[in-house]
PDB file of C-alpha atoms in Angstrom:
ATOM      1  CA  MET A   4     -45.970   9.837  10.870  1.00 42.00           C
ATOM      2  CA  GLU A   5     -47.010  10.017   7.202  1.00 46.00           C
ATOM      3  CA  PHE A   6     -44.845   8.996   4.289  1.00 45.00           C
ATOM      4  CA  LYS A   7     -45.063   9.577   0.571  1.00 53.00           C
ATOM      5  CA  ARG A   8     -43.644   7.045  -1.834  1.00 59.00           C
ATOM      6  CA  ALA A   9     -39.890   7.450  -2.255  1.00 57.00           C
ATOM      7  CA  ARG A  10     -39.181   8.532  -5.833  1.00 67.00           C
ATOM      8  CA  ASN A  11     -35.398   8.434  -6.003  1.00 69.00           C
ATOM      9  CA  GLU A  12     -32.396   6.785  -4.359  1.00 79.00           C
ATOM     10  CA  GLU A  13     -31.896   9.639  -1.918  1.00 85.00           C
ATOM     11  CA  GLN A  14     -35.484   9.363  -0.726  1.00 80.00           C
ATOM     12  CA  ARG A  15     -35.212   5.578  -0.468  1.00 85.00           C
ATOM     13  CA  THR A  16     -32.054   5.926   1.626  1.00 88.00           C
ATOM     14  CA  GLU A  17     -33.805   8.385   3.902  1.00 88.00           C
ATOM     15  CA  ARG A  18     -36.794   6.040   4.225  1.00 89.00           C
ATOM     16  CA  ARG A  19     -34.507   3.177   5.256  1.00 91.00           C
ATOM     17  CA  ARG A  20     -32.798   5.454   7.769  1.00 92.00           C
ATOM     18  CA  GLN A  21     -36.147   6.386   9.292  1.00 91.00           C
ATOM     19  CA  ILE A  22     -37.164   2.730   9.585  1.00 94.00           C
ATOM     20  CA  LEU A  23     -33.853   1.893  11.267  1.00 94.00           C
ATOM     21  CA  GLN A  24     -34.209   4.851  13.618  1.00 94.00           C
ATOM     22  CA  ALA A  25     -37.709   3.748  14.639  1.00 94.00           C
ATOM     23  CA  THR A  26     -36.413   0.211  15.205  1.00 96.00           C
ATOM     24  CA  ALA A  27     -33.588   1.490  17.409  1.00 95.00           C
ATOM     25  CA  VAL A  28     -36.069   3.438  19.544  1.00 95.00           C
ATOM     26  CA  MET A  29     -38.297   0.379  19.889  1.00 96.00           C
ATOM     27  CA  LEU A  30     -35.351  -1.703  21.084  1.00 96.00           C
ATOM     28  CA  THR A  31     -34.834   0.701  23.972  1.00 94.00           C
ATOM     29  CA  GLU A  32     -38.351  -0.250  25.085  1.00 94.00           C
ATOM     30  CA  MET A  33     -38.446  -3.978  24.358  1.00 93.00           C
ATOM     31  CA  PRO A  34     -36.084  -6.886  23.630  1.00 93.00           C
ATOM     32  CA  THR A  35     -35.390  -8.013  20.096  1.00 94.00           C
ATOM     33  CA  ALA A  36     -37.604 -11.071  20.542  1.00 92.00           C
ATOM     34  CA  LYS A  37     -40.691  -8.908  21.121  1.00 93.00           C
ATOM     35  CA  LEU A  38     -40.182  -6.496  18.236  1.00 95.00           C
ATOM     36  CA  SER A  39     -42.766  -7.255  15.567  1.00 94.00           C
ATOM     37  CA  LEU A  40     -43.127  -6.067  12.002  1.00 94.00           C
ATOM     38  CA  ASN A  41     -46.686  -5.001  12.791  1.00 94.00           C
ATOM     39  CA  GLU A  42     -45.550  -2.690  15.578  1.00 94.00           C
ATOM     40  CA  LEU A  43     -42.694  -1.343  13.471  1.00 94.00           C
ATOM     41  CA  SER A  44     -45.217  -0.609  10.724  1.00 93.00           C
ATOM     42  CA  ARG A  45     -47.396   1.267  13.188  1.00 92.00           C
ATOM     43  CA  ARG A  46     -44.490   3.284  14.565  1.00 92.00           C
ATOM     44  CA  THR A  47     -43.283   4.361  11.133  1.00 90.00           C
ATOM     45  CA  GLY A  48     -46.730   5.058   9.726  1.00 89.00           C
ATOM     46  CA  LEU A  49     -46.056   2.659   6.867  1.00 89.00           C
ATOM     47  CA  ALA A  50     -48.099  -0.333   5.845  1.00 90.00           C
ATOM     48  CA  LYS A  51     -46.260  -3.586   6.492  1.00 91.00           C
ATOM     49  CA  SER A  52     -45.992  -4.142   2.744  1.00 91.00           C
ATOM     50  CA  ASN A  53     -44.295  -0.765   2.405  1.00 90.00           C
ATOM     51  CA  VAL A  54     -41.779  -1.558   5.144  1.00 92.00           C
ATOM     52  CA  LEU A  55     -40.967  -4.687   3.169  1.00 92.00           C
ATOM     53  CA  ARG A  56     -40.211  -2.543   0.122  1.00 90.00           C
ATOM     54  CA  TYR A  57     -37.075  -1.382   1.921  1.00 93.00           C
ATOM     55  CA  PHE A  58     -36.207  -4.456   4.000  1.00 94.00           C
ATOM     56  CA  GLU A  59     -37.237  -7.954   3.014  1.00 94.00           C
ATOM     57  CA  SER A  60     -38.033  -9.062   6.577  1.00 96.00           C
ATOM     58  CA  ARG A  61     -37.954  -8.068  10.232  1.00 96.00           C
ATOM     59  CA  GLU A  62     -34.631  -9.884  10.531  1.00 97.00           C
ATOM     60  CA  ALA A  63     -33.151  -7.903   7.639  1.00 96.00           C
ATOM     61  CA  VAL A  64     -34.030  -4.668   9.438  1.00 97.00           C
ATOM     62  CA  LEU A  65     -32.409  -5.886  12.635  1.00 97.00           C
ATOM     63  CA  LEU A  66     -29.252  -7.087  10.891  1.00 97.00           C
ATOM     64  CA  GLU A  67     -28.845  -3.666   9.285  1.00 96.00           C
ATOM     65  CA  LEU A  68     -29.293  -2.048  12.681  1.00 97.00           C
ATOM     66  CA  LEU A  69     -26.770  -4.468  14.199  1.00 97.00           C
ATOM     67  CA  ASN A  70     -24.181  -3.331  11.667  1.00 97.00           C
ATOM     68  CA  SER A  71     -24.896   0.327  12.442  1.00 96.00           C
ATOM     69  CA  GLU A  72     -24.717  -0.219  16.208  1.00 97.00           C
ATOM     70  CA  PHE A  73     -21.438  -2.125  15.877  1.00 97.00           C
ATOM     71  CA  GLN A  74     -19.924   0.686  13.829  1.00 97.00           C
ATOM     72  CA  ASP A  75     -20.979   3.212  16.464  1.00 97.00           C
ATOM     73  CA  TRP A  76     -19.316   1.063  19.136  1.00 97.00           C
ATOM     74  CA  THR A  77     -16.007   0.755  17.295  1.00 97.00           C
ATOM     75  CA  ALA A  78     -16.061   4.503  16.601  1.00 96.00           C
ATOM     76  CA  GLU A  79     -16.330   5.042  20.362  1.00 96.00           C
ATOM     77  CA  LEU A  80     -13.428   2.661  21.007  1.00 96.00           C
ATOM     78  CA  GLU A  81     -11.283   4.509  18.471  1.00 94.00           C
ATOM     79  CA  ARG A  82     -11.533   7.557  20.724  1.00 93.00           C
ATOM     80  CA  THR A  83      -9.880   5.630  23.576  1.00 91.00           C
ATOM     81  CA  PRO A  84      -6.111   6.001  23.115  1.00 90.00           C
ATOM     82  CA  PRO A  85      -3.789   3.100  24.007  1.00 89.00           C
ATOM     83  CA  GLY A  86      -2.211   3.432  27.451  1.00 85.00           C
ATOM     84  CA  ASP A  87       1.230   2.710  28.813  1.00 91.00           C
ATOM     85  CA  GLY A  88       2.396  -0.133  31.009  1.00 93.00           C
ATOM     86  CA  LYS A  89       3.305  -3.774  30.801  1.00 94.00           C
ATOM     87  CA  PRO A  90       1.372  -6.045  28.436  1.00 93.00           C
ATOM     88  CA  ARG A  91      -0.639  -7.586  31.300  1.00 93.00           C
ATOM     89  CA  GLU A  92      -1.664  -4.140  32.585  1.00 95.00           C
ATOM     90  CA  ARG A  93      -2.666  -2.965  29.135  1.00 95.00           C
ATOM     91  CA  GLY A  94      -4.587  -6.181  28.604  1.00 95.00           C
ATOM     92  CA  ASP A  95      -6.553  -5.657  31.808  1.00 96.00           C
ATOM     93  CA  ARG A  96      -7.369  -2.071  30.856  1.00 96.00           C
ATOM     94  CA  LEU A  97      -8.478  -3.160  27.402  1.00 97.00           C
ATOM     95  CA  ALA A  98     -10.702  -5.848  28.926  1.00 97.00           C
ATOM     96  CA  GLU A  99     -12.299  -3.243  31.184  1.00 97.00           C
ATOM     97  CA  THR A 100     -12.847  -0.898  28.253  1.00 97.00           C
ATOM     98  CA  LEU A 101     -14.446  -3.580  26.086  1.00 97.00           C
ATOM     99  CA  ALA A 102     -16.737  -4.804  28.860  1.00 98.00           C
ATOM    100  CA  THR A 103     -17.906  -1.427  30.144  1.00 97.00           C
ATOM    101  CA  SER A 104     -18.434   0.035  26.678  1.00 97.00           C
ATOM    102  CA  LEU A 105     -20.511  -2.979  25.630  1.00 98.00           C
ATOM    103  CA  ALA A 106     -22.598  -2.826  28.810  1.00 97.00           C
ATOM    104  CA  LYS A 107     -23.533   0.767  27.940  1.00 97.00           C
ATOM    105  CA  ARG A 108     -24.953  -0.415  24.616  1.00 97.00           C
ATOM    106  CA  PRO A 109     -27.894  -2.699  25.462  1.00 96.00           C
ATOM    107  CA  VAL A 110     -29.350  -2.533  21.957  1.00 96.00           C
ATOM    108  CA  LEU A 111     -26.083  -3.796  20.448  1.00 97.00           C
ATOM    109  CA  CYS A 112     -25.763  -6.531  23.071  1.00 97.00           C
ATOM    110  CA  ASP A 113     -29.339  -7.718  22.567  1.00 97.00           C
ATOM    111  CA  LEU A 114     -28.899  -7.821  18.796  1.00 97.00           C
ATOM    112  CA  LEU A 115     -25.596  -9.699  19.126  1.00 97.00           C
ATOM    113  CA  SER A 116     -27.198 -12.263  21.427  1.00 96.00           C
ATOM    114  CA  ALA A 117     -29.970 -12.899  18.863  1.00 96.00           C
ATOM    115  CA  GLN A 118     -27.743 -12.843  15.794  1.00 96.00           C
ATOM    116  CA  ALA A 119     -27.011 -16.522  15.142  1.00 94.00           C
ATOM    117  CA  ALA A 120     -30.193 -18.089  16.515  1.00 94.00           C
ATOM    118  CA  VAL A 121     -32.749 -15.588  15.178  1.00 95.00           C
ATOM    119  CA  LEU A 122     -31.520 -12.740  12.997  1.00 96.00           C
ATOM    120  CA  GLU A 123     -29.579 -14.845  10.496  1.00 96.00           C
ATOM    121  CA  HIS A 124     -32.758 -16.784   9.648  1.00 94.00           C
ATOM    122  CA  ASN A 125     -35.652 -15.690   7.394  1.00 93.00           C
ATOM    123  CA  ILE A 126     -33.285 -13.768   5.116  1.00 96.00           C
ATOM    124  CA  SER A 127     -32.244 -14.216   1.509  1.00 97.00           C
ATOM    125  CA  THR A 128     -28.779 -15.221   0.365  1.00 97.00           C
ATOM    126  CA  GLU A 129     -28.248 -11.649  -0.859  1.00 96.00           C
ATOM    127  CA  VAL A 130     -28.973 -10.203   2.577  1.00 96.00           C
ATOM    128  CA  ALA A 131     -26.832 -12.893   4.222  1.00 97.00           C
ATOM    129  CA  ILE A 132     -23.869 -12.025   1.999  1.00 97.00           C
ATOM    130  CA  ARG A 133     -24.253  -8.310   2.663  1.00 96.00           C
ATOM    131  CA  HIS A 134     -24.557  -8.935   6.398  1.00 97.00           C
ATOM    132  CA  LYS A 135     -21.494 -11.175   6.585  1.00 97.00           C
ATOM    133  CA  HIS A 136     -19.358  -8.747   4.608  1.00 97.00           C
ATOM    134  CA  ALA A 137     -20.388  -5.970   6.994  1.00 97.00           C
ATOM    135  CA  ALA A 138     -19.631  -8.211   9.989  1.00 96.00           C
ATOM    136  CA  ARG A 139     -16.238  -9.044   8.497  1.00 97.00           C
ATOM    137  CA  ARG A 140     -15.371  -5.362   8.104  1.00 97.00           C
ATOM    138  CA  ASN A 141     -16.493  -4.643  11.659  1.00 97.00           C
ATOM    139  CA  MET A 142     -14.395  -7.497  13.009  1.00 97.00           C
ATOM    140  CA  ARG A 143     -11.330  -6.249  11.138  1.00 97.00           C
ATOM    141  CA  THR A 144     -11.806  -2.778  12.601  1.00 97.00           C
ATOM    142  CA  LEU A 145     -12.060  -4.202  16.116  1.00 97.00           C
ATOM    143  CA  ILE A 146      -9.000  -6.412  15.601  1.00 97.00           C
ATOM    144  CA  VAL A 147      -6.947  -3.389  14.501  1.00 97.00           C
ATOM    145  CA  LEU A 148      -8.109  -1.497  17.601  1.00 97.00           C
ATOM    146  CA  VAL A 149      -7.061  -4.380  19.870  1.00 97.00           C
ATOM    147  CA  GLN A 150      -3.644  -4.487  18.188  1.00 96.00           C
ATOM    148  CA  GLN A 151      -3.175  -0.793  18.899  1.00 96.00           C
ATOM    149  CA  HIS A 152      -3.617  -1.504  22.605  1.00 95.00           C
ATOM    150  CA  MET A 153      -1.722  -4.806  22.593  1.00 95.00           C
ATOM    151  CA  PRO A 154       0.643  -5.037  19.615  1.00 95.00           C
ATOM    152  CA  GLU A 155       2.287  -8.057  21.277  1.00 94.00           C
ATOM    153  CA  LEU A 156      -0.720 -10.182  20.320  1.00 94.00           C
ATOM    154  CA  GLY A 157      -0.265  -9.725  16.601  1.00 93.00           C
ATOM    155  CA  THR A 158      -3.155 -10.136  14.188  1.00 95.00           C
ATOM    156  CA  GLU A 159      -3.904 -13.745  15.109  1.00 95.00           C
ATOM    157  CA  GLY A 160      -3.881 -13.121  18.855  1.00 96.00           C
ATOM    158  CA  ALA A 161      -5.999  -9.962  18.524  1.00 97.00           C
ATOM    159  CA  SER A 162      -8.465 -11.909  16.385  1.00 97.00           C
ATOM    160  CA  ARG A 163      -8.765 -14.624  19.034  1.00 97.00           C
ATOM    161  CA  LEU A 164      -9.306 -12.050  21.769  1.00 97.00           C
ATOM    162  CA  VAL A 165     -12.038 -10.314  19.761  1.00 98.00           C
ATOM    163  CA  GLU A 166     -13.798 -13.584  18.911  1.00 97.00           C
ATOM    164  CA  THR A 167     -13.761 -14.835  22.508  1.00 97.00           C
ATOM    165  CA  THR A 168     -14.922 -11.515  23.954  1.00 97.00           C
ATOM    166  CA  LEU A 169     -17.814 -11.207  21.508  1.00 97.00           C
ATOM    167  CA  LEU A 170     -18.890 -14.818  22.016  1.00 97.00           C
ATOM    168  CA  MET A 171     -18.963 -14.265  25.766  1.00 97.00           C
ATOM    169  CA  ALA A 172     -20.971 -11.059  25.303  1.00 97.00           C
ATOM    170  CA  MET A 173     -23.505 -12.921  23.140  1.00 97.00           C
ATOM    171  CA  THR A 174     -23.910 -15.593  25.820  1.00 96.00           C
ATOM    172  CA  ALA A 175     -23.703 -13.384  28.899  1.00 96.00           C
ATOM    173  CA  TRP A 176     -26.315 -10.852  27.792  1.00 96.00           C
ATOM    174  CA  PRO A 177     -29.420 -13.097  27.968  1.00 94.00           C
ATOM    175  CA  CYS A 178     -28.020 -14.939  31.001  1.00 92.00           C
ATOM    176  CA  SER A 179     -27.577 -11.657  32.887  1.00 93.00           C
ATOM    177  CA  HIS A 180     -31.079 -10.457  31.998  1.00 91.00           C
ATOM    178  CA  PRO A 181     -33.321 -13.182  33.440  1.00 90.00           C
ATOM    179  CA  SER A 182     -37.103 -13.392  33.285  1.00 89.00           C
ATOM    180  CA  GLU A 183     -39.334 -11.916  35.965  1.00 92.00           C
ATOM    181  CA  ALA A 184     -39.823 -15.373  37.462  1.00 94.00           C
ATOM    182  CA  LEU A 185     -36.081 -15.909  37.819  1.00 91.00           C
ATOM    183  CA  ARG A 186     -35.538 -12.436  39.259  1.00 90.00           C
ATOM    184  CA  ALA A 187     -38.215 -13.171  41.842  1.00 93.00           C
ATOM    185  CA  ALA A 188     -36.584 -16.519  42.630  1.00 92.00           C
ATOM    186  CA  TYR A 189     -33.196 -14.858  43.148  1.00 91.00           C
ATOM    187  CA  ALA A 190     -34.757 -12.214  45.374  1.00 91.00           C
ATOM    188  CA  SER A 191     -36.646 -14.717  47.516  1.00 92.00           C
ATOM    189  CA  ASP A 192     -33.929 -17.334  48.001  1.00 91.00           C
ATOM    190  CA  PRO A 193     -30.420 -16.267  49.134  1.00 87.00           C
ATOM    191  CA  ALA A 194     -29.024 -19.629  48.040  1.00 89.00           C
ATOM    192  CA  LEU A 195     -30.060 -18.861  44.476  1.00 90.00           C
ATOM    193  CA  ALA A 196     -29.014 -15.215  44.496  1.00 86.00           C
ATOM    194  CA  ALA A 197     -25.381 -16.191  43.931  1.00 85.00           C
ATOM    195  CA  MET A 198     -26.391 -17.650  40.553  1.00 88.00           C
ATOM    196  CA  GLN A 199     -27.191 -14.208  39.185  1.00 89.00           C
ATOM    197  CA  MET A 200     -24.728 -13.190  36.477  1.00 91.00           C
ATOM    198  CA  ASP A 201     -23.213  -9.759  35.966  1.00 95.00           C
ATOM    199  CA  PHE A 202     -22.665  -8.992  32.280  1.00 97.00           C
ATOM    200  CA  THR A 203     -19.814  -6.519  32.686  1.00 97.00           C
ATOM    201  CA  ASP A 204     -17.921  -8.728  35.115  1.00 97.00           C
ATOM    202  CA  LEU A 205     -18.284 -11.834  32.936  1.00 97.00           C
ATOM    203  CA  VAL A 206     -17.106 -10.102  29.777  1.00 98.00           C
ATOM    204  CA  ARG A 207     -14.259  -8.305  31.565  1.00 98.00           C
ATOM    205  CA  ARG A 208     -12.940 -11.473  33.235  1.00 97.00           C
ATOM    206  CA  THR A 209     -13.171 -13.434  29.997  1.00 97.00           C
ATOM    207  CA  ALA A 210     -11.233 -10.775  28.068  1.00 97.00           C
ATOM    208  CA  GLU A 211      -8.640 -10.504  30.847  1.00 97.00           C
ATOM    209  CA  VAL A 212      -8.013 -14.238  31.026  1.00 97.00           C
ATOM    210  CA  THR A 213      -7.940 -14.585  27.242  1.00 97.00           C
ATOM    211  CA  ALA A 214      -5.458 -11.735  26.803  1.00 96.00           C
ATOM    212  CA  SER A 215      -3.230 -13.058  29.596  1.00 96.00           C
ATOM    213  CA  GLY A 216      -3.385 -16.598  28.260  1.00 96.00           C
ATOM    214  CA  LEU A 217      -2.493 -15.502  24.748  1.00 95.00           C
ATOM    215  CA  LEU A 218       0.507 -13.571  26.074  1.00 93.00           C
ATOM    216  CA  VAL A 219       1.734 -16.571  28.069  1.00 92.00           C
ATOM    217  CA  ARG A 220       1.358 -18.911  25.099  1.00 88.00           C
ATOM    218  CA  GLN A 221       3.256 -16.508  22.863  1.00 81.00           C
ATOM    219  CA  GLU A 222       6.056 -16.219  25.400  1.00 77.00           C
ATOM    220  CA  ALA A 223       6.244 -20.009  25.694  1.00 74.00           C
ATOM    221  CA  THR A 224       6.368 -20.375  21.917  1.00 70.00           C
ATOM    222  CA  ALA A 225       9.099 -17.744  21.635  1.00 64.00           C
ATOM    223  CA  ASP A 226      11.164 -19.493  24.337  1.00 60.00           C
ATOM    224  CA  ALA A 227      10.759 -22.864  22.631  1.00 65.00           C
ATOM    225  CA  GLU A 228      11.846 -21.484  19.277  1.00 66.00           C
ATOM    226  CA  ALA A 229      14.787 -19.483  20.624  1.00 59.00           C
ATOM    227  CA  PRO A 230      18.196 -20.928  19.716  1.00 65.00           C
ATOM    228  CA  GLU A 231      20.038 -22.545  22.611  1.00 60.00           C
TER     229      GLU A 231
END
């Protein structure tokens, strides 16, 4: 792929889009940890210095892609209408939806799992501010979606459910994708096989328990505050 120097804002935006698109394709072939700026440069046909004209570092590219992937995920969730039933039933369905939809987005899950430990390093304050504002907007969108399915939780409860579910997803993703050595160990020793973790199940159960617990706590608080 050959590129000419971008001469205007429209061309620069298109160049950034092409870099992000190439990065997304690479992440379907390799984990975030193995994606290098050198390989990204080769895939895009740009010198490394030219890639850095549009993104200040590898991490800045990946943070931008994380924001895009998160937006795509919430757009998918917005197409899932709230169902009927008791709060517990709706909570279980929501947990299933969150878990299964995340599991279908390995690039998003891998980026989320690397966010705090890797991607939020080697970036400038300007990029960090832009990233955190984008993350804040994405979180607000997800909180509103959760409230549509479970209005009983309110904003605070929906926020807690979102935070807990995402934190579990960040932790469960690398744990459920072990190294070749660990996969071989699980396959060779039945006693160890039970230690294998299933991403979807872990995220679903965590969201279910969190939603149920929040509902119980709210009911207990309401009972305690009710006049005798």
